[in-house]
Each structure stands twice: as structure tokens, then as C-alpha cells.
XYZ file of C-alpha atoms in Angstrom:
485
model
C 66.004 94.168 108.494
C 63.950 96.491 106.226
C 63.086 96.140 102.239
C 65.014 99.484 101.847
C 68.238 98.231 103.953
C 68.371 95.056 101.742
C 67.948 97.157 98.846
C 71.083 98.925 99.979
C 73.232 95.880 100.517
C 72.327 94.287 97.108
C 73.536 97.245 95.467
C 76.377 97.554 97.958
C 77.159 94.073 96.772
C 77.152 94.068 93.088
C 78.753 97.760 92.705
C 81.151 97.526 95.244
C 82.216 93.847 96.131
C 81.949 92.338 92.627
C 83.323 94.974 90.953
C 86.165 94.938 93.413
C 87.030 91.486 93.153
C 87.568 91.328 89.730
C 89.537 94.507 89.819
C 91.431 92.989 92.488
C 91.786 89.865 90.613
C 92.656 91.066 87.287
C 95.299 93.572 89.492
C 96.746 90.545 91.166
C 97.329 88.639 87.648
C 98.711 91.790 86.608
C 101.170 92.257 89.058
C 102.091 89.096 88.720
C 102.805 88.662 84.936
C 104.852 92.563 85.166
C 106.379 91.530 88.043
C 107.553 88.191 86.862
C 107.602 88.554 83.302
C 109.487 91.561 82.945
C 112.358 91.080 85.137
C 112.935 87.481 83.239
C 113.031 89.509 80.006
C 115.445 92.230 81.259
C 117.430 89.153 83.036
C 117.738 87.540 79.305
C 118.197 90.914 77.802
C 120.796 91.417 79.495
C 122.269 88.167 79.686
C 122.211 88.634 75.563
C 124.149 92.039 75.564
C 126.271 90.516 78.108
C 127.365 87.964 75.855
C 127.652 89.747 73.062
C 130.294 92.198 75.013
C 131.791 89.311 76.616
C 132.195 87.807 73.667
C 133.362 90.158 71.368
C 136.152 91.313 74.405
C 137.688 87.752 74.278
C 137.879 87.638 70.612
C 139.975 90.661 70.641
C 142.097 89.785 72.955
C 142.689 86.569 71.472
C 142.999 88.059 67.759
C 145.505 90.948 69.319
C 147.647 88.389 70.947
C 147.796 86.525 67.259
C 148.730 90.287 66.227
C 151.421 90.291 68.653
C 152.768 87.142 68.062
C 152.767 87.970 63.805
C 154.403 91.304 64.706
C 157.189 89.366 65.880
C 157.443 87.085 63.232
C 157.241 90.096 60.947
C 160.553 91.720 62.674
C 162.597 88.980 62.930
C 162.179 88.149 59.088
C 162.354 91.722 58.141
C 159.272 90.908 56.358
C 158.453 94.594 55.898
C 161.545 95.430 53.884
C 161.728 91.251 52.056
C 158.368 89.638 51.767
C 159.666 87.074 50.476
C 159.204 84.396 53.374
C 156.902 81.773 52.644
C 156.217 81.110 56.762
C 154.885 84.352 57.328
C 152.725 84.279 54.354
C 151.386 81.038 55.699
C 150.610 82.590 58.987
C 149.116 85.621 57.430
C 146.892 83.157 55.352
C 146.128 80.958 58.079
C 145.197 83.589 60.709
C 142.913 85.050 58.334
C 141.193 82.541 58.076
C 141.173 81.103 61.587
C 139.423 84.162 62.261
C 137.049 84.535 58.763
C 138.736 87.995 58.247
C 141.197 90.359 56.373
C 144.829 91.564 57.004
C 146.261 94.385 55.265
C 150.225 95.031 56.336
C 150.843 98.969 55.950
C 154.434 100.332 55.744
C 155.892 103.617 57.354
C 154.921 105.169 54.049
C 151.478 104.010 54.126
C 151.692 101.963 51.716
C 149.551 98.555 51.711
C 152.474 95.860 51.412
C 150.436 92.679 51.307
C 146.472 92.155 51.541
C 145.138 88.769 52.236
C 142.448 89.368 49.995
C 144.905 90.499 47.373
C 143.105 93.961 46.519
C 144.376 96.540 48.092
C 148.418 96.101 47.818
C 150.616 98.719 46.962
C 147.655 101.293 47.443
C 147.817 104.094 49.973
C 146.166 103.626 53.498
C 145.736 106.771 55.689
C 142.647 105.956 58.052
C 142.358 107.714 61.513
C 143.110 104.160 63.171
C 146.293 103.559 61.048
C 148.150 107.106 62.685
C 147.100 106.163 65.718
C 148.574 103.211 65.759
C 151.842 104.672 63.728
C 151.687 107.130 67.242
C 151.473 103.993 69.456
C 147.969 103.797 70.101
C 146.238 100.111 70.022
C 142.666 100.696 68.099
C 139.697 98.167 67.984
C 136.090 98.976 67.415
C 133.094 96.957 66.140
C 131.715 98.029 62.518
C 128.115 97.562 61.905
C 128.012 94.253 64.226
C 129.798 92.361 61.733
C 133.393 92.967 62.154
C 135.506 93.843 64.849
C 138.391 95.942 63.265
C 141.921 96.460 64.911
C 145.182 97.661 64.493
C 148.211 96.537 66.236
C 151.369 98.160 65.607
C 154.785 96.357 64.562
C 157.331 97.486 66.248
C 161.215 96.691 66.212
C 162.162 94.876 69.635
C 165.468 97.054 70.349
C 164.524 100.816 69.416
C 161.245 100.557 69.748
C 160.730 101.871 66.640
C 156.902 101.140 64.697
C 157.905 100.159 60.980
C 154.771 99.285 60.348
C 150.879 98.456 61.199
C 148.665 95.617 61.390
C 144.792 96.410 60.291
C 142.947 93.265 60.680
C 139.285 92.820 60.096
C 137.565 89.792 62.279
C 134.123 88.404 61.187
C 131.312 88.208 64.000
C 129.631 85.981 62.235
C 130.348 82.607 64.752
C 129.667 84.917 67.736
C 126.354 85.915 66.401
C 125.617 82.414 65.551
C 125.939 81.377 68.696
C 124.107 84.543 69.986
C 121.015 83.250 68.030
C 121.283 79.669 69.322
C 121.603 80.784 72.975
C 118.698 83.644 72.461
C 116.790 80.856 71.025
C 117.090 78.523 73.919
C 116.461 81.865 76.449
C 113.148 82.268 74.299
C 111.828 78.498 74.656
C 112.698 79.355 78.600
C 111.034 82.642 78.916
C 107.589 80.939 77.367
C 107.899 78.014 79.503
C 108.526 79.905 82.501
C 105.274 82.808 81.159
C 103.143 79.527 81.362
C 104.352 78.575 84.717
C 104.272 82.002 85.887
C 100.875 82.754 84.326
C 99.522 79.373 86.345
C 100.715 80.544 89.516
C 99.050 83.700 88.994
C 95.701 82.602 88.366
C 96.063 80.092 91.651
C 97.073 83.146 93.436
C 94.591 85.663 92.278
C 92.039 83.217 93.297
C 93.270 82.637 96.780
C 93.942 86.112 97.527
C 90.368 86.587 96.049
C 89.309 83.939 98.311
C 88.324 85.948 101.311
C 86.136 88.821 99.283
C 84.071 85.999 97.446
C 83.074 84.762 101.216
C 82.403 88.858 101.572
C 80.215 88.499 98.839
C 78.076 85.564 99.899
C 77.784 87.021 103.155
C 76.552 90.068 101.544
C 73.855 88.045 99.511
C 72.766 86.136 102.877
C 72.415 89.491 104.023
C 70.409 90.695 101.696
C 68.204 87.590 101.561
C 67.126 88.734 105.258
C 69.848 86.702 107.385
C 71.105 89.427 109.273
C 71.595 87.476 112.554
C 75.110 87.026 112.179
C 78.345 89.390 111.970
C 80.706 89.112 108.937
C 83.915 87.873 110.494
C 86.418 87.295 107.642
C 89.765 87.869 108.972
C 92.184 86.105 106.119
C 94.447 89.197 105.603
C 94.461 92.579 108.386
C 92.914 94.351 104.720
C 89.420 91.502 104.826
C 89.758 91.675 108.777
C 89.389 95.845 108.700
C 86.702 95.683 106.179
C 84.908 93.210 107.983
C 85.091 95.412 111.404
C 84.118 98.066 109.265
C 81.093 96.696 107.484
C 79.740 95.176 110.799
C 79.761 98.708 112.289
C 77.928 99.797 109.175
C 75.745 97.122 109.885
C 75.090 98.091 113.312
C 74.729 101.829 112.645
C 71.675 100.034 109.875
C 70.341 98.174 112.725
C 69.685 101.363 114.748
C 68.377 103.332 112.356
C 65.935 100.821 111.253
C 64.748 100.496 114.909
C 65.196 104.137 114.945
C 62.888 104.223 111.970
C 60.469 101.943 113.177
C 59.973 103.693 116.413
C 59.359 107.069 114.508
C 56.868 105.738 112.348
C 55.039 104.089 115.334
C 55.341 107.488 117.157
C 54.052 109.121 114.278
C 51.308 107.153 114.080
C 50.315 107.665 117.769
C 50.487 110.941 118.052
C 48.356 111.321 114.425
C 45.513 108.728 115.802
C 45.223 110.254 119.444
C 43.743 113.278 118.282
C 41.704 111.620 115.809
C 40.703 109.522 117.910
C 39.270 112.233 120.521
C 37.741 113.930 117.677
C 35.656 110.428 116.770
C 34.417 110.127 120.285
C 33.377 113.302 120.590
C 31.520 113.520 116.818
C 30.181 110.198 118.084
C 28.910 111.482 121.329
C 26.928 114.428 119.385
C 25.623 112.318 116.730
C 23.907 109.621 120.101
C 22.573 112.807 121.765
C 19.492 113.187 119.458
C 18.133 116.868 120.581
C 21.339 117.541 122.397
C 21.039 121.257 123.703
C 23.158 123.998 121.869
C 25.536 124.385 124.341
C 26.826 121.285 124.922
C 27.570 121.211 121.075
C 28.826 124.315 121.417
C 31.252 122.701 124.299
C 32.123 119.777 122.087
C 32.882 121.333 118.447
C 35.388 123.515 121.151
C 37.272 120.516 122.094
C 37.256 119.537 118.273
C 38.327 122.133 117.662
C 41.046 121.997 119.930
C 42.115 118.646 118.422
C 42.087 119.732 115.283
C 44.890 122.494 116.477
C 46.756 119.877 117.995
C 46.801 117.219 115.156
C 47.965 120.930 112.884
C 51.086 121.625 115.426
C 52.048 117.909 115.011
C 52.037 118.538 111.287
C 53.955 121.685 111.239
C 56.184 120.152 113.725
C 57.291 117.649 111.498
C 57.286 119.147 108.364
C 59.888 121.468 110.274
C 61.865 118.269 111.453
C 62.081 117.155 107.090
C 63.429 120.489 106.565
C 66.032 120.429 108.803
C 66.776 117.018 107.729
C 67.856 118.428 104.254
C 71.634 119.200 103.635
C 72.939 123.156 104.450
C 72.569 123.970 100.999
C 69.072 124.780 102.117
C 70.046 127.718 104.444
C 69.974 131.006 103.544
C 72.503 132.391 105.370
C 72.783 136.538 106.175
C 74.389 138.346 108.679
C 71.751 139.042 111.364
C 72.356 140.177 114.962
C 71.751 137.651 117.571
C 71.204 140.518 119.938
C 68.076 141.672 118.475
C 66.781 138.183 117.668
C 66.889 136.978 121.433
C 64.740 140.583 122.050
C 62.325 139.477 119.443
C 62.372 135.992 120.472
C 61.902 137.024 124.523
C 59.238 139.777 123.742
C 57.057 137.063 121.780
C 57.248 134.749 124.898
C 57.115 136.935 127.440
C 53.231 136.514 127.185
C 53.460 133.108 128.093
C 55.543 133.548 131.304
C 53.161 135.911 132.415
C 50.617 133.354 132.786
C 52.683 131.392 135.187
C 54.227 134.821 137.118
C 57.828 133.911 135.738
C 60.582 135.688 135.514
C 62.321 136.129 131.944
C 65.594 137.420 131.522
C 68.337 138.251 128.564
C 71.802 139.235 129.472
C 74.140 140.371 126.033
C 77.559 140.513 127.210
C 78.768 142.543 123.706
C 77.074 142.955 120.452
C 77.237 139.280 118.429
C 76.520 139.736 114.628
C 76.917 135.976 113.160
C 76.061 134.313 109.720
C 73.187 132.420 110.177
C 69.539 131.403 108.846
C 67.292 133.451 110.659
C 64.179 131.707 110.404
C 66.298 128.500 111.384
C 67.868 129.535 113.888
C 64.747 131.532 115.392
C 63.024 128.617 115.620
C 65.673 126.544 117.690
C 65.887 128.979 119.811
C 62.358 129.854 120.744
C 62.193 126.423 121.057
C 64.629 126.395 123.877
C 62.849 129.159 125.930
C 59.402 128.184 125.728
C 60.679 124.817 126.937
C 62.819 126.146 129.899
C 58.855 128.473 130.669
C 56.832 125.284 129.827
C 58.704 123.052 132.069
C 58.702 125.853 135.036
C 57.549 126.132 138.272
C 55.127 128.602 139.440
C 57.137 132.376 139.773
C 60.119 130.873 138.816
C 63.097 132.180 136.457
C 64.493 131.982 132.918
C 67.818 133.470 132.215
C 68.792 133.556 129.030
C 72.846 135.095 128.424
C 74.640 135.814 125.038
C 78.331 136.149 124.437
C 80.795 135.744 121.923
C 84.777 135.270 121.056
C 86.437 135.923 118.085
C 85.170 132.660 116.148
C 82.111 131.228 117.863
C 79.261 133.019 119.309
C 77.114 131.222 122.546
C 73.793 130.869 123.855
C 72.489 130.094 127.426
C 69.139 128.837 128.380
C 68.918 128.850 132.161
C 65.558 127.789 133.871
C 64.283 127.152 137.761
C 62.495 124.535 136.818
C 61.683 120.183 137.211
C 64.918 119.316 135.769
C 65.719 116.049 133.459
C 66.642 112.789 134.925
C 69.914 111.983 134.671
C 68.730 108.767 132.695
C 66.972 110.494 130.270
C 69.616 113.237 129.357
C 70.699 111.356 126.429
C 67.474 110.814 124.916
C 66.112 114.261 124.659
C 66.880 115.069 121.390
C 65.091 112.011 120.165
C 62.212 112.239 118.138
C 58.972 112.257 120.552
C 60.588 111.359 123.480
C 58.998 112.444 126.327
C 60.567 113.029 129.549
C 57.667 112.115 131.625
C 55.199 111.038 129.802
C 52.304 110.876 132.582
C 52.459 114.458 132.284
C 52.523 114.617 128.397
C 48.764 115.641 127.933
C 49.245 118.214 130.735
C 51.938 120.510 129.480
C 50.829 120.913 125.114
C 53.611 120.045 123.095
C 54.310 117.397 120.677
C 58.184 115.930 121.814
C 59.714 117.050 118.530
C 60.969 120.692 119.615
C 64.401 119.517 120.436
C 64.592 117.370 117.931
C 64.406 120.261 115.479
C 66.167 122.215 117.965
C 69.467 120.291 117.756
C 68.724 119.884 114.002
C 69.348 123.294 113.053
C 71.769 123.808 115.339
C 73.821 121.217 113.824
C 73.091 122.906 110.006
C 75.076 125.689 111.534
C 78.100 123.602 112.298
C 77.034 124.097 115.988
C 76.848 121.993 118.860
C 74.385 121.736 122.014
C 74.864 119.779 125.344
C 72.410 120.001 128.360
C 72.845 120.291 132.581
C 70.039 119.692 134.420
C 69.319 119.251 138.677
C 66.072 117.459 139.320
C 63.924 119.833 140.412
C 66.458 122.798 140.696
C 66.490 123.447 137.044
C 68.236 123.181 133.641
C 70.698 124.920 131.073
C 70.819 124.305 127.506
C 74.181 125.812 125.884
C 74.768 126.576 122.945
C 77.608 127.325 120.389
C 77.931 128.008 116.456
C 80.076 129.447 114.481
C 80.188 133.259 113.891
C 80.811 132.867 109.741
C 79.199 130.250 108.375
C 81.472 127.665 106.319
C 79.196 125.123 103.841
């Protein structure tokens, strides 16, 4: 493999791979720590409010049972009207503080008849809770997460009749208590469990990682010059893609570095032959001491000749660089492909004369297209001068335009020696040669198609071949009416 193709796969490397892996590392431990970390915390979040609500529920219930049970006690000693009974001011006393909290006994009048706390009595209570209760309505509601306040009414067993209303006031302060004792506990598990979690998320990012560090050595081997081996890492169907992927890349390299090669070599071959002729000849002249005039005359001709040739090869490839650039090199203008076949025919007509043949252009309906003309003249000319070049003696070129609403088409139709079938697919390759015995007979320089199909394909056009040994051959081809970069 080539300097530049190493080049390529070092930088491939540490760009791409590296940069990759710790992405995909530090995405792994990511993923992870969110997805294990934060569903513990919302689990203990809610397991907290859970509590709480739990908690606070139960104590209601339990303190509006009490209620009920003092209601009672409160009827059958007509405590409301005599407070005079030492029991129920024992139960008042000890439920209050059972529960850390407050009782205030209100009258039909509103009137605050006893107060555990002993402030309140004989002052007037009309709170929202208190006439709801006097209507028959149970209230209970938590005040600033420290008390849970309720009223519970006290109501006469025969008629029915509510004489009266408990407000009680619980403290939370035990249910908090234990609120912080089990929220401390659910902390000391959430940071064991982070540690645990953020272990097995390391071990993990490293073994997923696994496969795209052996991507990465390969990729060094690679570049080292060990290219005699596919990369076959097939841990996940991800690795295993990439893989198939990279070794097609790899293969795709492989050909263009042969292809490459084999240009440069061809290159080279067809720069030296000329030169070379030129040499012998200058050397001949310069042995001939006294040579007569007109055998220098006869050689500075074939010089002269070479030096043409050696120019054609030149412009030939500069032609094939430019074509080799992206489309933003086109300049693109409606021009009419009618006219340019005319011009194209008339300047090759010449040509065909020499070898009595027959040239031909058939325009089914005016074509007006966006193309480069200068581009697209040369492909073209390219194509007849071919189908004349490779001709028999008072043979034929036909040469047909049409056109449909998007693309427009060209025909190059000749009666002449045909392509191989074997050798179809390499036309379009850079100096290739169909027969090359013959390649000093007929001038040329094997990079016509090449530039042919080159700026074609700038046009977003295509170009495929048909060919009969010895009966002839048809280039056709198609591109786009409006141009689209």
C-alpha cells in the first residue's frame, strides 16, 4: 500500500476511531450512571413522599377514631353543658399528649369551652373548618408540615344533633423523625449502590469498547504497511457492519492504488516513447558527419512529428485533470445540441474524406440542453473521430439526436472493427488500448474515452457501448436536459 493511503488511515484512525471510542465510552458510562442512578433516586423519592402520605393518612385515622371515641364520652357526660367530669378531662389531657398536640372543645355558640393548652377558653372560634364541621363535614389538612389539623364533630347519638366540635391539632414531629432516619438509611443505599453502579459501568464501557480498540490496532497495523489481512471484528452486528464496511473501503484503496500505479507507469511510457524516437534520431544525425541536407531535412520531420505527438499526450491529459475536478468547474449555458453536432460533423468531415466514409447526423426535433459547451464538445468529437478512426475503408458513421421531456440522447453508430467483448469493460480506462499491435498505426493516445466518459459524467450523464466484431459499434449517450449541481 502507498505512503499517501497510509497517510489516510493514520488520520482515519486518530480522528475517527479514537475519537469515537472515547465518545462511545464516556456515552456508555453515561447511560449507565442516568440510567441507573436516576431511577434509584426517583424510586427513593418516591418511596419518601410515599411515606410521608402514608404516614400522615394513618395518623389521622387513628387520631379521628380517638375523636370519635371522646365525642362519645363527651355526650354521655353531657360534658358540653357540665364540664365538670374529671374522666373526660383526663382523656382530653392524655390524648393530647399521646399525640404531642392541642384540643380546643367549641360549643354551638362558638364558644371555646375548654383548651388543653388553657389559652383560648371562653373566646370565640369561627374558622372555615369549624362550620363545616357544625354542617357535618369531617375536615383535616396538614399546616406547614408540622401539624395535621382536624375537626370532628360531636354529635348527640339519638337526634343526631352536632352540639358541638372537636378541633384538634396533631404534631408531625415523630413522623418526620422517622422520615429523616429512613431518608438517611435510603441515602447510605443510594451511594453504595452509585459505587456499585459506577463499577459496573466502567467494566462495561470497557467491554463494549473492547471490539473498537481491536479496530484501532488493526488500523495502526494497517498503517504500518500490513495490509495483507481483512479486519474481521464481528463482536456486536454494529463492529461486524463497520468491519464489512471498512474492508470494502479497503478494497476500493487497493484498486485505486493499482489503478494509480498503472497510470503513472502508462504515463511514463507513453512520455519516454516519443522521447525516445526523438534521441535516436538526434543521435543518428549527430554519427552522420556530412550527412546530406535532405536526409536532415527527413529526420528533423519525424522530430518533428514526435514532438506533436509527445504535445497531444500533454493536452490529452491536462484535459483528463480537468475533468477530474468537481462540476463546480462547468460553466453551464443553454446551447443547442443541434448546431453543435453540425459544428462538430463539419470539422471531421475532413477526416472521413480521407478514408471515402460516409458521415451522417440525423436530429429527430430541436434539443436545447444546459450544458458546458467546450466540455461537452470535446466528448463528443471524441466519440466520432473514434467511430472514423476505427473504420473501414468507405464505410459509415451515423450519428442520431433525440430528446424527451427530461433527458436529451446521443448516438454514435460506426461500420467499423468492433470491440471485443472482453475488452468492453475496459475502454474507458486510462490508456487502454484495444489492440495494441495496432496502437502506432491508427495516432491517438488511449485517453479520449477516458475524458469522454469524464465529462459525460460532470453532466450527470451516463454512457454504455454495443459493439459486433468487425460489423461495428454504437456509443449512446444520455444527460440531462437542465443541469442540477
Amino acid at each position: 500500500m502507498c505512503t499517501q493511503s497510509g497517510e489516510w488511515v493514520i488520520i482515519f484512525r486518530h480522528s475517527v476511531i479514537k475519537d469515537y471510542l472515547k465518545s462511545m465510552q464516556f456515552r456508555i458510562l453515561l447511560c449507565f450512571l442516568v440510567l441507573g442512578f436516576l431511577p434509584m433516586l426517583a424510586t427513593k423519592e418516591g418511596i419518601m413522599n410515599n411515606y410521608m402520605k402514608r404516614a400522615i393518612s394513618v395518623r389521622s385515622t387513628e387520631v379521628q377514631n380517638q375523636c370519635k371515641i371522646l365525642s362519645n364520652q363527651l355526650i354521655s357526660s353531657n360534658y358540653m353543658r357540665d364540664r365538670s367530669s374529671e374522666l373526660v378531662d383526663g382523656e382530653l389531657a392524655q390524648l393530647s399528649s399521646l399525640y404531642d398536640g392541642r384540643i380546643l372543645l367549641i360549643d354551638q355558640d362558638f364558644r371555646i369551652i375548654r383548651d388543653t393548652y388553657g389559652l383560648e377558653e371562653n373566646k370565640i372560634m369561627v374558622a372555615e373548618e369549624v362550620v363545616k364541621c357544625f354542617k357535618g363535614e369531617n375536615t383535616s389538612h396538614l399546616v406547614g408540615n408540622r401539624f395535621i389539623e382536624m375537626t370532628v364533630p360531636i354529635q348527640e347519638t339519638d337526634s343526631k344533633t352536632i352540639v358541638g366540635v372537636i378541633l384538634i391539632s396533631v404534631s408531625t414531629d415523630s413522623i418526620r423523625d422517622n422520615l429523616e432516619y429512613l431518608e438517611h438509611n435510603a441515602n447510605m443505599m443510594l451511594a453504595a449502590m452509585s459505587v456499585l453502579l459506577l463499577t459496573v459501568s466502567v467494566f462495561c464501557s470497557y467491554l463494549l469498547a473492547r471490539p473498537l480498540r481491536r479496530m484501532g490496532g488493526y488500523l495502526d497495523q494497517f498503517a504500518a504497511g500490513h495490509d495483507d489481512q481483512d479486519m474481521g471484528i464481528t463482536s456486536y452486528s454494529e463492529t461486524e457492519e463497520i468491519s464489512q464496511t471498512f474492508n470494502r473501503i479497503i478494497s476500493q484503496m487497493r484498486v485505486l492504488d493499482e489503478s494509480r500505479q498503472e497510470f503513472v507507469s502508462n504515463v511514463s511510457h507513453e512520455l519516454k516513447t516519443p522521447l525516445a524516437s526523438m534521441k535516436v534520431l538526434a543521435d543518428s544525425l549527430i554519427m552522420q558527419e556530412g550527412a546530406p541536407l535532405e536526409l536532415y531535412q527527413e529526420f528533423m520531420g519525424d522530430i518533428a512529428e514526435e514532438i506533436e505527438r509527445e504535445n497531444k499526450i500533454i493536452t490529452d491529459l491536462l484535459s483528463l485533470v480537468k475533468m477530474d475536478k468537481k462540476a463546480a468547474d462547468l460553466t453551464i449555458e443553454p446551447v443547442s445540441i443541434n448546431d453543435l453536432l453540425e459544428l462538430i460533423l463539419k470539422r471531421l468531415r475532413p477526416i472521413a474524406t480521407k478514408k471515402n466514409i460516409e458521415v451522417v447526423l440525423e436530429s429527430f426535433r430541436p434539443v436545447t440542453a444546459e450544458v458546458d459547451e467546450v466540455k461537452l464538445t470535446l466528448a463528443l468529437t471524441n466519440l466520432v473521430e473514434n467511430a472514423i478512426k476505427y473504420n473501414h475503408e468507405n464505410g459509415w458513421v451515423h450519428v442520431s439526436l433525440d430528446a424527451d421531456h427530461k433527458f436529451f440522447y446521443v448516438k454514435v453508430m460506426d461500420s467499423g472493427i468492433g470491440i471485443p467483448e472482453e475488452s468492453k469493460q475496459h475502454i474507458f480506462e486510462r490508456f487502454y488500448r484495444v489492440d495494441k499491435s495496432h496502437s502506432n498505426e491508427i495516432d491517438g493516445t488511449g485517453l479520449g474515452l477516458a475524458i469522454t466518459r469524464s465529462a459525460i459524467l460532470l453532466h450527470k450523464g451516463a454512457i454504455k457501448v454495443s459493439s459486433v466484431l468487425e460489423e461495428g459499434t454504437t456509443f449512446s449517450v444520455r444527460i440531462p436536459l437542465n443541469f442540477v449541481g
